[in-house]
Short mmCIF file of C-alpha atoms in Angstrom, two decimals:
data_model
loop_
_atom_site.label_atom_id
_atom_site.label_comp_id
_atom_site.label_asym_id
_atom_site.label_seq_id
_atom_site.Cartn_x
_atom_site.Cartn_y
_atom_site.Cartn_z
CA MET F 1 8.86 20.86 -46.14
CA ASP F 2 12.56 18.57 -47.27
CA ALA F 3 14.91 20.09 -49.19
CA ASP F 4 13.36 18.33 -52.57
CA GLN F 5 10.04 20.22 -51.80
CA LYS F 6 11.81 23.60 -51.35
CA LEU F 7 13.59 23.39 -54.52
CA LYS F 8 9.94 22.48 -56.16
CA THR F 9 8.40 24.99 -54.71
CA PHE F 10 11.20 27.71 -55.23
CA VAL F 11 10.72 27.27 -58.79
CA ASN F 12 7.61 27.03 -59.22
CA GLU F 13 6.80 30.55 -56.91
CA VAL F 14 9.06 32.24 -59.52
CA ASP F 15 6.95 31.07 -62.65
CA ARG F 16 3.42 32.20 -60.59
CA VAL F 17 5.86 35.89 -60.39
CA LEU F 18 6.88 35.39 -63.93
CA LEU F 19 2.93 35.36 -65.34
CA LEU F 20 2.52 38.49 -63.42
CA GLU F 21 1.47 41.12 -66.39
CA HIS F 22 4.09 43.42 -66.03
CA VAL F 23 6.38 41.01 -65.36
CA ALA F 24 5.10 38.82 -68.54
CA ASN F 25 5.49 42.03 -70.92
CA GLN F 26 8.72 42.82 -69.59
CA ALA F 27 6.98 46.21 -68.41
CA TYR F 28 10.02 45.85 -65.70
CA GLN F 29 12.55 47.21 -67.76
CA LYS F 30 10.54 50.03 -69.48
CA GLN F 31 11.52 51.89 -66.02
CA GLN F 32 12.31 55.43 -67.18
CA LEU F 33 13.55 58.77 -65.61
CA LYS F 34 12.77 62.03 -67.23
CA PHE F 35 14.54 65.54 -66.53
CA SER F 36 13.71 68.82 -67.53
CA ALA F 37 15.10 72.25 -66.11
CA LYS F 38 14.01 75.40 -66.17
CA ASN F 39 15.42 78.79 -65.17
CA GLY F 40 12.23 81.10 -63.98
CA GLU F 41 11.66 84.06 -61.62
CA SER F 42 11.90 81.84 -58.63
CA GLY F 43 15.52 80.32 -59.48
CA PHE F 44 16.59 77.09 -61.83
CA THR F 45 14.26 73.85 -61.08
CA VAL F 46 14.95 70.63 -62.11
CA ASN F 47 11.65 68.10 -62.48
CA ILE F 48 12.08 64.55 -62.42
CA GLU F 49 9.35 62.46 -63.83
CA ALA F 50 9.66 58.49 -63.03
CA HIS F 51 7.97 55.85 -66.10
CA LEU F 52 6.56 53.14 -64.39
CA PRO F 53 4.20 50.32 -63.82
CA PRO F 54 0.81 51.15 -61.62
CA VAL F 55 0.93 51.28 -57.96
CA ASP F 56 -1.07 47.56 -57.97
CA ALA F 57 1.76 46.04 -60.13
CA ILE F 58 4.42 46.96 -57.92
CA ARG F 59 2.44 45.69 -54.87
CA SER F 60 1.73 42.38 -56.83
CA PHE F 61 5.70 41.75 -57.67
CA MET F 62 6.70 42.22 -54.52
CA MET F 63 3.87 40.19 -52.78
CA GLY F 64 5.46 37.52 -54.66
CA PHE F 65 9.43 38.80 -54.42
CA ARG F 66 8.71 38.37 -50.29
CA LYS F 67 8.56 34.99 -51.07
CA PHE F 68 12.29 35.13 -51.89
CA TYR F 69 13.34 37.81 -49.70
CA MET F 70 12.06 37.19 -46.72
CA ASN F 71 14.14 35.32 -44.09
CA ASP F 72 11.37 32.99 -42.80
CA GLU F 73 10.00 31.87 -45.86
CA PRO F 74 10.81 28.30 -47.51
CA THR F 75 11.96 29.56 -50.44
CA ASN F 76 14.45 32.45 -49.14
CA PHE F 77 16.69 32.88 -51.59
CA TYR F 78 20.10 32.17 -49.99
CA GLY F 79 18.09 29.05 -48.53
CA ILE F 80 17.86 28.02 -51.68
CA CYS F 81 21.56 28.89 -52.82
CA ASN F 82 22.38 26.79 -49.77
CA LEU F 83 20.87 23.80 -50.17
CA VAL F 84 22.43 23.35 -54.02
CA GLN F 85 25.55 24.38 -52.73
CA HIS F 86 25.56 21.73 -49.95
CA GLY F 87 23.46 19.44 -52.30
CA ALA F 88 24.41 16.51 -54.63
CA PHE F 89 24.25 18.85 -57.92
CA SER F 90 26.94 19.15 -60.63
CA ASP F 91 29.96 21.54 -59.97
CA GLU F 92 28.42 23.62 -63.15
CA LEU F 93 25.90 24.26 -61.24
CA LYS F 94 26.88 25.45 -57.91
CA GLU F 95 29.49 27.65 -59.86
CA ALA F 96 26.49 29.47 -61.70
CA THR F 97 24.53 29.29 -58.23
CA ARG F 98 27.87 30.96 -56.78
CA LEU F 99 27.72 33.76 -59.14
CA ILE F 100 24.16 34.21 -59.17
CA ARG F 101 24.20 34.95 -55.33
CA SER F 102 27.17 37.20 -55.54
CA HIS F 103 25.29 39.59 -58.07
CA TYR F 104 21.90 39.41 -55.55
CA LYS F 105 24.51 40.39 -52.92
CA SER F 106 25.68 43.04 -54.92
CA GLY F 107 22.25 44.01 -56.08
CA LEU F 108 21.23 44.83 -52.82
CA SER F 109 24.22 46.65 -51.29
CA GLY F 110 23.08 49.00 -54.30
CA ARG F 111 26.82 48.73 -55.77
CA HIS F 112 25.61 48.64 -59.31
CA PHE F 113 22.36 51.56 -58.73
CA PRO F 114 24.30 55.12 -57.33
CA ILE F 115 21.76 56.01 -55.17
CA GLN F 116 21.46 59.02 -53.29
CA LEU F 117 18.41 60.24 -51.10
CA GLY F 118 19.48 63.05 -48.83
CA PRO F 119 23.27 62.93 -47.63
CA GLY F 120 24.55 59.34 -48.65
CA HIS F 121 24.62 56.14 -50.18
CA VAL F 122 21.11 54.15 -49.97
CA SER F 123 21.19 50.60 -50.85
CA ILE F 124 18.18 48.68 -52.77
CA GLU F 125 18.24 46.43 -49.23
CA TYR F 126 16.91 49.65 -47.12
CA LEU F 127 14.46 50.83 -49.79
CA ILE F 128 13.04 47.11 -49.76
CA ASP F 129 12.76 47.30 -46.01
CA LEU F 130 11.17 50.78 -45.87
CA TYR F 131 9.02 49.53 -48.44
CA PHE F 132 7.96 45.97 -46.57
CA ASN F 133 7.63 47.79 -42.93
CA GLY F 134 6.88 50.73 -43.94
CA GLU F 135 4.06 50.88 -46.95
CA MET F 136 3.09 46.92 -47.54
CA PHE F 137 2.88 45.57 -44.21
CA HIS F 138 2.76 49.44 -42.03
CA SER F 139 4.48 47.12 -39.33
CA ASP F 140 7.77 49.95 -38.72
CA ALA F 141 6.34 53.84 -37.44
CA ALA F 142 9.69 55.24 -37.95
CA LYS F 143 10.08 54.00 -41.17
CA ALA F 144 6.52 54.58 -42.59
CA LYS F 145 7.19 58.44 -41.35
CA VAL F 146 10.58 58.65 -43.93
CA LEU F 147 8.24 57.17 -46.47
CA GLU F 148 6.18 59.96 -45.40
CA SER F 149 8.12 62.61 -46.18
CA ILE F 150 9.40 61.10 -49.23
CA LYS F 151 5.79 61.38 -50.88
CA GLY F 152 5.48 64.54 -52.86
CA SER F 153 9.79 65.39 -52.29
CA PRO F 154 11.71 66.12 -55.17
CA SER F 155 13.51 62.54 -54.61
CA GLU F 156 10.17 60.86 -54.43
CA PRO F 157 10.45 59.60 -58.26
CA LEU F 158 14.54 58.81 -57.68
CA PHE F 159 12.99 56.56 -54.61
CA TRP F 160 10.50 54.31 -56.78
CA TYR F 161 12.97 54.66 -59.91
CA PHE F 162 15.76 52.97 -58.25
CA PHE F 163 13.32 50.94 -56.13
CA VAL F 164 11.30 49.21 -58.94
CA VAL F 165 14.78 49.05 -60.96
CA GLY F 166 16.45 47.65 -57.86
CA CYS F 167 13.84 44.91 -56.97
CA SER F 168 13.87 43.91 -60.83
CA TYR F 169 17.26 43.09 -60.94
CA LEU F 170 17.18 41.15 -57.77
CA PHE F 171 14.33 39.22 -59.23
CA ALA F 172 16.52 38.24 -62.69
CA MET F 173 19.15 36.65 -60.64
CA ILE F 174 16.23 34.90 -58.60
CA SER F 175 14.81 33.91 -61.88
CA ASN F 176 18.36 32.65 -62.98
CA LEU F 177 18.88 31.23 -60.32
CA ALA F 178 15.54 28.89 -61.29
CA VAL F 179 16.34 28.66 -64.79
CA GLY F 180 19.54 26.97 -63.45
CA LEU F 181 17.72 24.22 -61.73
CA ARG F 182 15.56 23.57 -64.51
CA ASN F 183 18.73 22.59 -66.21
CA ALA F 184 20.35 20.76 -63.70
CA ASP F 185 21.11 18.07 -65.91
CA LYS F 186 22.81 20.06 -68.19
CA PRO F 187 26.55 21.38 -68.33
CA GLU F 188 26.99 22.79 -71.26
CA TYR F 189 24.10 25.20 -70.34
CA LEU F 190 25.23 25.95 -66.60
CA ARG F 191 28.38 26.55 -68.04
CA GLU F 192 27.55 29.05 -70.72
CA LEU F 193 24.84 30.79 -67.84
CA ALA F 194 28.37 31.14 -65.69
CA GLU F 195 30.13 32.63 -68.59
CA CYS F 196 26.82 35.59 -69.34
CA LEU F 197 27.14 36.04 -65.20
CA ARG F 198 30.81 36.48 -65.01
CA ILE F 199 30.34 40.40 -67.28
CA PRO F 200 29.94 43.05 -64.91
CA PRO F 201 26.29 44.36 -65.12
CA ALA F 202 25.86 47.93 -66.31
CA ASN F 203 24.77 50.71 -64.37
CA PRO F 204 20.79 51.81 -65.09
CA THR F 205 20.51 54.36 -67.58
CA PRO F 206 17.64 56.79 -66.89
#
């Protein structure tokens, strides 16, 4: 697959994910965490409830997302960014792509998502790795065991909330890159896109 085919396939794959029902309905923007606390006979307890898309919807989304995430995919996000940066594209598209890539990288590290599961910080990249290798493909017994220990625990709603919100944020950056490619011949639009991307994202509010 040559560079032009990869770019076209990337945009088409983004469109396919955007057509998924829970993405098209923007359900991925409606995740919520609800907290309740009570002081009973057994002491002070906090209950956390996550309102998320159905499990099947998350799985369908992640099947599409993996085409941008996995290194061996021709539509890998970083690979597409490299094609733009080294291709015969305008400075405006290259600058927008640089900013999109920076946001994506920050999102992977969990910089915008203050995740604590256990004693330390947890990155979105780690949560994705757990899901792909411990849940979706069951290819790593150790990661499957970690997921199993989370299920039913007080931290399970937090895991799924930050996982879905984090992946949705990453896909928003992927989608921005596709939008940039669709408008590669519109420098003013690309300058406006770059300006929007210079605004730091806000941390998600449960």
